[in-house]
Short mmCIF file of C-alpha atoms and ligand atoms in Angstrom, two decimals:
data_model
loop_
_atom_site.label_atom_id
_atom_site.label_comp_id
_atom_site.label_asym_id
_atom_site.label_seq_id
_atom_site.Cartn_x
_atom_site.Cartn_y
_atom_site.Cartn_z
CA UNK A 21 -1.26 99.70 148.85
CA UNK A 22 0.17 98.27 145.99
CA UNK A 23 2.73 95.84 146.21
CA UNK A 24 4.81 96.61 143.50
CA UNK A 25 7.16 93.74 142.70
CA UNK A 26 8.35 95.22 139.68
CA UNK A 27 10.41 97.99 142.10
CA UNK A 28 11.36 95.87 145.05
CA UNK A 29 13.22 93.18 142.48
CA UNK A 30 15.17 96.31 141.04
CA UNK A 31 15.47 97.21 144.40
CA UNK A 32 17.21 92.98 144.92
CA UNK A 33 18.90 93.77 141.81
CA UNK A 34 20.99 96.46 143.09
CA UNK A 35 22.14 94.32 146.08
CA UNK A 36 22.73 91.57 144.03
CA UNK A 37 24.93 93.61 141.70
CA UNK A 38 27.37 95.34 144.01
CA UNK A 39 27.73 92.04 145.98
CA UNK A 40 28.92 90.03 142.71
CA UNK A 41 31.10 93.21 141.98
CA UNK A 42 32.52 93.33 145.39
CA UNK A 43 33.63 89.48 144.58
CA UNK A 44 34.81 90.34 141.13
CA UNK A 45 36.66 92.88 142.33
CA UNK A 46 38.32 89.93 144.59
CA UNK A 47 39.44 88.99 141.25
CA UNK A 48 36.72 85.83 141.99
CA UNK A 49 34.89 84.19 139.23
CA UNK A 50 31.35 85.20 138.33
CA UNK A 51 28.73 83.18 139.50
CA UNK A 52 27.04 80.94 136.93
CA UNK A 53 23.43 79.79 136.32
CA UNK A 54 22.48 77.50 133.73
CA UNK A 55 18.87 76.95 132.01
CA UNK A 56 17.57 74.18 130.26
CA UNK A 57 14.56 74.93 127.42
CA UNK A 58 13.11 72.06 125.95
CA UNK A 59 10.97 73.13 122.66
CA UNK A 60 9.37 76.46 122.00
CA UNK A 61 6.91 77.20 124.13
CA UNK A 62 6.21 80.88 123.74
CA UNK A 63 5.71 81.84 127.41
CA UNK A 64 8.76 79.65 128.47
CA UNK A 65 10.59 81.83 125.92
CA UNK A 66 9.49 84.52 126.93
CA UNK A 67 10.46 83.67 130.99
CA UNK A 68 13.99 82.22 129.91
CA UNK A 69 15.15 85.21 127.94
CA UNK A 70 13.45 87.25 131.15
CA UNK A 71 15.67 85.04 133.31
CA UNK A 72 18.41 85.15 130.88
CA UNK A 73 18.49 89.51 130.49
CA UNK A 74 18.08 89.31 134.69
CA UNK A 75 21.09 87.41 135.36
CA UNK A 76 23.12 89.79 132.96
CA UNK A 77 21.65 93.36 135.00
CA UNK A 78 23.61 91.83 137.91
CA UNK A 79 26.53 89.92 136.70
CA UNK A 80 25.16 86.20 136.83
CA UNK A 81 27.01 84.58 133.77
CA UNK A 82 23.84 82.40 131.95
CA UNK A 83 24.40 79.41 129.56
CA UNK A 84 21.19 78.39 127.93
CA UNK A 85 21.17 74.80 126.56
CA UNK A 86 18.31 74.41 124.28
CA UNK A 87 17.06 71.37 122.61
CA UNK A 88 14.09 70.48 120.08
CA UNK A 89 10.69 69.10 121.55
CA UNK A 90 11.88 65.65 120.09
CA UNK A 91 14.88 65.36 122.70
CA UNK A 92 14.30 61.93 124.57
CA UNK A 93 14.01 61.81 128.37
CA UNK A 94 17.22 59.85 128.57
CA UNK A 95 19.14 62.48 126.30
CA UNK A 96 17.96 64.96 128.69
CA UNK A 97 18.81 63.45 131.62
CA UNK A 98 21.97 63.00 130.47
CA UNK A 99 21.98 66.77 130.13
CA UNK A 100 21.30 66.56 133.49
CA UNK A 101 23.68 64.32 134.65
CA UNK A 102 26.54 66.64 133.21
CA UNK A 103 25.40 69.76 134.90
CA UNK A 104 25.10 68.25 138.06
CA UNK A 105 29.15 67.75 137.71
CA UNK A 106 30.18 70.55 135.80
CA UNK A 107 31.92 72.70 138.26
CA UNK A 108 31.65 75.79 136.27
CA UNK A 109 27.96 75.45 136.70
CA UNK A 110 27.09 76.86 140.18
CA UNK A 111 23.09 76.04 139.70
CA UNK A 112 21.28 75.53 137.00
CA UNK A 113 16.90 75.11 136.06
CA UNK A 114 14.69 73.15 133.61
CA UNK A 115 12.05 75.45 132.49
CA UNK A 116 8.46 73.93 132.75
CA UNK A 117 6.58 72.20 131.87
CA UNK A 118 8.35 69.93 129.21
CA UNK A 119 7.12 68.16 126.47
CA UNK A 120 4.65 65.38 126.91
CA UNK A 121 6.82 62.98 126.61
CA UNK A 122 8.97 63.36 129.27
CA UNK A 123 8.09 62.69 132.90
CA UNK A 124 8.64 65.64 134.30
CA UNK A 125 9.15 64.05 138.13
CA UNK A 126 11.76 61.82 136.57
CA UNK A 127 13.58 65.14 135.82
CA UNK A 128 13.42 67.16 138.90
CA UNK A 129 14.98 64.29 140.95
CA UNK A 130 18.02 63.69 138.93
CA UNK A 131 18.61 67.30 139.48
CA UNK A 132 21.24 67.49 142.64
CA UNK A 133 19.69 69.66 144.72
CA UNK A 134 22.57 71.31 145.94
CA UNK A 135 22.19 72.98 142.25
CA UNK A 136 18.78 73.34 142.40
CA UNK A 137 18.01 76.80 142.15
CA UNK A 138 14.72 76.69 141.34
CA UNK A 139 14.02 74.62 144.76
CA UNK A 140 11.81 72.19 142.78
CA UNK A 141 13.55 68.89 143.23
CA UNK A 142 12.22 66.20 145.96
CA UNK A 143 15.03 66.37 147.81
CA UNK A 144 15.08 70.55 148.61
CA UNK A 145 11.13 69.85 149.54
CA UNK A 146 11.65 67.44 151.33
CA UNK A 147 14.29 69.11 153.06
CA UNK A 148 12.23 72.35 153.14
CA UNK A 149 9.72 70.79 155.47
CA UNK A 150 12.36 69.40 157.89
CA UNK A 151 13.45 72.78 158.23
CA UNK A 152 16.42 71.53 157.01
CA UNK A 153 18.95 73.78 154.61
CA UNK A 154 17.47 73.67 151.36
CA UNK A 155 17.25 76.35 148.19
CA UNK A 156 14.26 77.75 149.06
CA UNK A 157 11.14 77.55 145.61
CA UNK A 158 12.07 80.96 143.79
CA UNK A 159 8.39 81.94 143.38
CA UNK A 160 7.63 81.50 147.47
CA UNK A 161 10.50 82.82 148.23
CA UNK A 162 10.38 86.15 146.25
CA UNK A 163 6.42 86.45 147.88
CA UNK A 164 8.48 86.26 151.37
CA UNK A 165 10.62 89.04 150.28
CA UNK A 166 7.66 90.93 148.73
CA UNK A 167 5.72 90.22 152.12
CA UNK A 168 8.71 91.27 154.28
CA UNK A 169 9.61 94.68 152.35
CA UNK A 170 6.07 95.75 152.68
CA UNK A 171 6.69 94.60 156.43
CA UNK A 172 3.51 92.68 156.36
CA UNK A 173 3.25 90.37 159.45
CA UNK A 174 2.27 86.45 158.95
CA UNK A 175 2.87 85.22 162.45
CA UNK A 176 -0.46 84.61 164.11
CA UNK A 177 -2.36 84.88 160.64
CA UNK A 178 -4.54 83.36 159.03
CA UNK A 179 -3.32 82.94 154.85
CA UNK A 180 -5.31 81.38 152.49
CA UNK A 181 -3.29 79.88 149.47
CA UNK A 182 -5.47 78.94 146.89
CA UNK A 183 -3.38 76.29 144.08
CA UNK A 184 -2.07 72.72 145.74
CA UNK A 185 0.82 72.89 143.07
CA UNK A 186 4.70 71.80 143.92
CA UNK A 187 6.21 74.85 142.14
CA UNK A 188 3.94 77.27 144.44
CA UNK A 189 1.06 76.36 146.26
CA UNK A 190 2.45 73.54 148.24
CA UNK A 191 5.96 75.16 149.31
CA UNK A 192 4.41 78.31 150.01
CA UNK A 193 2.03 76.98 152.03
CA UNK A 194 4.93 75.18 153.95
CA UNK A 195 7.27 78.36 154.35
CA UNK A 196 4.62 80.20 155.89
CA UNK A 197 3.12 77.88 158.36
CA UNK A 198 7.08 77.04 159.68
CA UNK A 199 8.52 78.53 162.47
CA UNK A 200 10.63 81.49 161.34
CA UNK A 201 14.01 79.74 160.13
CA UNK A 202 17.02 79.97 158.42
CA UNK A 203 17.12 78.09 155.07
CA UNK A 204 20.33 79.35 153.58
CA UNK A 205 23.32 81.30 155.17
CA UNK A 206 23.77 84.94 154.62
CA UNK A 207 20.82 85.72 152.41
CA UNK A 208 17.52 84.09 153.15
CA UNK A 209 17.19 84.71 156.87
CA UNK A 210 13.13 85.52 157.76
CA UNK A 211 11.47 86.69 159.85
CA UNK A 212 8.09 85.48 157.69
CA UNK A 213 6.46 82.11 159.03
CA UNK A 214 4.31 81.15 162.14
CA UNK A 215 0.80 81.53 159.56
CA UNK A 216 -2.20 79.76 160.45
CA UNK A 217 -2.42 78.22 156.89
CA UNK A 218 -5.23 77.26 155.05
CA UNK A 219 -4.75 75.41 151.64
CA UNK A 220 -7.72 75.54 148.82
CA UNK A 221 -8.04 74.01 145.30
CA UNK A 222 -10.27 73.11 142.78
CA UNK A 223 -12.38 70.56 145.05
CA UNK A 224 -12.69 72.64 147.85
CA UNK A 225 -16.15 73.25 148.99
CA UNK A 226 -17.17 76.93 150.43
CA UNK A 227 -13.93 78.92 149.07
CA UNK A 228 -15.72 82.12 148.92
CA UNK A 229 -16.33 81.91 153.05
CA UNK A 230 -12.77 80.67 153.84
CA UNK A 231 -11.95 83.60 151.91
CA UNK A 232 -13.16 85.57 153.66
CA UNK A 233 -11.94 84.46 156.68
CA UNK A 234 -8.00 85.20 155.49
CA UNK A 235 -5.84 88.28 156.48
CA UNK A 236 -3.89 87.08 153.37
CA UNK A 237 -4.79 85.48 150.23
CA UNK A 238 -2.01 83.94 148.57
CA UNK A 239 -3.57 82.49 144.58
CA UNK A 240 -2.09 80.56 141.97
CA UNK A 241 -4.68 78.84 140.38
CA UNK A 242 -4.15 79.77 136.44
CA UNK A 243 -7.74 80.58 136.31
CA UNK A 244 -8.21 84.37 135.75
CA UNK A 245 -10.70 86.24 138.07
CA UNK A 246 -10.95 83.65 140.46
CA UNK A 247 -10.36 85.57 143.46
CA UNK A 248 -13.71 88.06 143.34
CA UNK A 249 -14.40 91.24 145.69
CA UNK A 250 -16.73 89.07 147.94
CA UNK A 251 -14.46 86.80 148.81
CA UNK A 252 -12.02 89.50 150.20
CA UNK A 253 -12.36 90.78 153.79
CA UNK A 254 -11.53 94.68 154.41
CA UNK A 255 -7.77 95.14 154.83
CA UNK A 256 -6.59 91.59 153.97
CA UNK A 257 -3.35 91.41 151.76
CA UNK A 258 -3.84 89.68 148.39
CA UNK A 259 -1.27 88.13 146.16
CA UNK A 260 -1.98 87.07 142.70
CA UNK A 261 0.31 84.61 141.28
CA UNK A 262 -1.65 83.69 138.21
CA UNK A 263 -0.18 84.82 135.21
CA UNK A 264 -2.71 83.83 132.53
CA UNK A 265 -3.09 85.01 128.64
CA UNK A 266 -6.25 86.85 127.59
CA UNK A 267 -6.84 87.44 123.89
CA UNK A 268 -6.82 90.90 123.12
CA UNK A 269 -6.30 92.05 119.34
CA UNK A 270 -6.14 95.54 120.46
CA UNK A 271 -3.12 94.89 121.98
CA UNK A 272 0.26 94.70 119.43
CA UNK A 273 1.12 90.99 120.32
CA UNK A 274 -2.01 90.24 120.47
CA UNK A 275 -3.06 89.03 123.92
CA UNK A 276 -2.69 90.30 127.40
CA UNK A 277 -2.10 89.08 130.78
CA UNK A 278 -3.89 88.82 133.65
CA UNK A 279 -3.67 87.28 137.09
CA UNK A 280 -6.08 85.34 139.07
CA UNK A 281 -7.62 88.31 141.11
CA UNK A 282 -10.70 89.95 140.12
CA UNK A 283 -7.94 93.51 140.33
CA UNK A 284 -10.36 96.28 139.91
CA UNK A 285 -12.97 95.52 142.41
CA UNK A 286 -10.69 93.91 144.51
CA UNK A 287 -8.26 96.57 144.86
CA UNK A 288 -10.45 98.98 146.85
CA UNK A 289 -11.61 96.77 149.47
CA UNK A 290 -7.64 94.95 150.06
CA UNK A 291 -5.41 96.67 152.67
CA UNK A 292 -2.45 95.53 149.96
CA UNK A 293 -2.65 94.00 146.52
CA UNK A 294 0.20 92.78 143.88
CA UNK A 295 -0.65 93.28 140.29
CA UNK A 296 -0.26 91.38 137.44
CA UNK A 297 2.50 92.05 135.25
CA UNK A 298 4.30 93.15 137.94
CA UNK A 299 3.69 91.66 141.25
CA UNK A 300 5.16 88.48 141.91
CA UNK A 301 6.99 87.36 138.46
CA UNK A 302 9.91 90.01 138.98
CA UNK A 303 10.33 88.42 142.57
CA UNK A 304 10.32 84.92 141.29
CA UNK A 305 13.05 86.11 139.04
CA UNK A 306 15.10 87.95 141.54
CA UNK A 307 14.94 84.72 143.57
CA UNK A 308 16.07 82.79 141.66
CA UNK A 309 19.35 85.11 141.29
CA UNK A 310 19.34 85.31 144.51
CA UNK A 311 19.32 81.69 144.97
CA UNK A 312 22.25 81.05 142.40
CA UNK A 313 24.30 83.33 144.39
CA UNK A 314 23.64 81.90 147.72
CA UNK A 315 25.35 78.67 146.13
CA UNK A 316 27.89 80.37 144.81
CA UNK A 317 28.60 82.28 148.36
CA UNK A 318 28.11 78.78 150.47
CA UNK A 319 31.00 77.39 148.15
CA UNK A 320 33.03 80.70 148.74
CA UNK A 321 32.45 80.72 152.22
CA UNK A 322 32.43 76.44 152.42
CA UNK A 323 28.27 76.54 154.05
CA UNK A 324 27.44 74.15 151.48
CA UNK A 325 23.47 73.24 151.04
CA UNK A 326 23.21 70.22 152.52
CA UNK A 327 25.54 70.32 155.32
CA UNK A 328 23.93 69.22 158.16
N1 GUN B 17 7.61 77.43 134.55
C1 GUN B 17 6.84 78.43 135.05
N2 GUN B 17 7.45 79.00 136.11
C2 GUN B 17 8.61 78.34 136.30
C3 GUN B 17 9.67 78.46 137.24
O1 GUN B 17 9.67 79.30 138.15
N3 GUN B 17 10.69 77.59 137.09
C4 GUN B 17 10.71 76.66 136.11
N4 GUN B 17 11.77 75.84 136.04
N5 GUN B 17 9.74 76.51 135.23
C5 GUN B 17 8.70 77.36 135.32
#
């Protein structure tokens, strides 16, 4: 089975739209996301304007505020600072990774994280692992939804993530070993969680045989064809989060892309696979809509994040 991302976010999409129409049609604002690109990175292009087109399919008004790699860390914190007060501004992101020259932790916690739609900052990890509310991280979050619209169980299982980072590894690893909760009113209820959770990384001796041991493999590791057929056990579900360019020329732009999963031989031996392009980026885009209308609905509805 292929888990096809690329449908199920449409499939978000739609919700998302006639929800924002039904509180249009209120005669309520729009909800409003703004994204912060420092420089001109060419994949962080390409994901803002992916974000950007996104949010207008279902009716998310999008400001993007972008600077020159020479910005300072204070200027952009200052940036920051104003977003975190604008009231227009229902949530808002800093693409990653930023320039060298700004500390990117120094960043993410000035971001309030009652904005923080991305669910990158210290505080909505933090609060994350308290089971506490928080806005769930967009990229573990749209796995959960891919996971649960596939109805694939994780209570009682064993999942493998492979990747120790704070954007995925890390939160997924904590969403799925929690007891099934609610993070957010109305939208993010699950029934995901309860895993028996393994985390691997570059140090970690014997991957191939705790592999194999996993009735999921979740993988973002940014190293392409990591995950191999032998390391796969019949029937075991296998996410690929990597989303890495390969040099092509025959291709027009020049370069393809390619996840972290060996695809064609592991394919036939997993019960359920998510391909790259078109797995899990759609559903870390969808979440992240998802995620700036959940703000927008607490304040409507006055279940602010961070209320308890
Ligand atoms: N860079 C790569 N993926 C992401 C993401 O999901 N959010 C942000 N802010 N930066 C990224």
């Amino acid at each position: 089975m292929i888990l096809d991302g690329k449908m199920v976010a449409q499939e978000e999409r739609k919700k998302l739209c006639t929800l924002i129409t039904s509180y249009q049609e209120m005669g309520l604002r729009a909800p409003k996301l703004a994204i912060v690109l420092v420089g001109h990175n060419p994949a962080s292009e390409t994901y803002v304007s992916n974000k950007m087109k996104a949010c207008h399919e279902v009716g998310i008004e999008v400001d993007k505020l972008a600077f020159e790699e020479d910005i300072t860390e204070q200027e952009l914190l200052n940036v920051i600072h104003q977003l975190n007060t604008d009231s227009s501004v229902d949530g808002f992101i800093v693409q990653l990774p930023l320039p060298e020259h700004i500390r990117e932790s120094m960043v993410l916690t000035e971001i309030d994280y009652r904005k923080d739609v991305d669910g990158l900052t210290p505080m909505s990890m933090g609060r994350s692992i308290q089971g506490l509310r928080a806005i769930p991280s967009a990229t573990p979050a749209g796995i959960r939804t891919l996971l649960e619209y596939y109805h694939i169980q994780t209570a009682g299982k064993h999942v493998v993530v492979i990747g120790r980072s704070n954007i995925v590894g890390k939160p997924m690893a904590i969403m799925l070993m929690q007891r099934p909760y609610l993070s957010l009113p109305s939208m993010s209820a699950s029934t995901l969680g309860d895993a028996t959770v393994t985390v691997c990384h570059s140090k970690t001796d014997h991957l191939e045989a705790i592999c194999r041991t996993a009735d999921i493999i979740i993988v973002a590791a940014g190293c392409p064809g990591l995950v191999k057929a032998n390391m796969v056990q019949p029937g075991a579900t296998v996410i690929d989060v990597g989303i890495n360019r390969i040099e092509d020329p025959s291709t027009p732009r020049g370069y393809r892309l390619v996840g972290d999963v060996d695809f064609e031989h592991v394919a036939p031996i997993a019960g359920a696979i998510s391909p790259v392009p078109g797995g899990v980026g759609p559903m870390t885009i969808v979440s992240l809509l998802k995620n700036v209308v959940v703000v927008y609905g607490g304040k409507l509805l006055g279940a602010k994040v961070g209320e308890e």
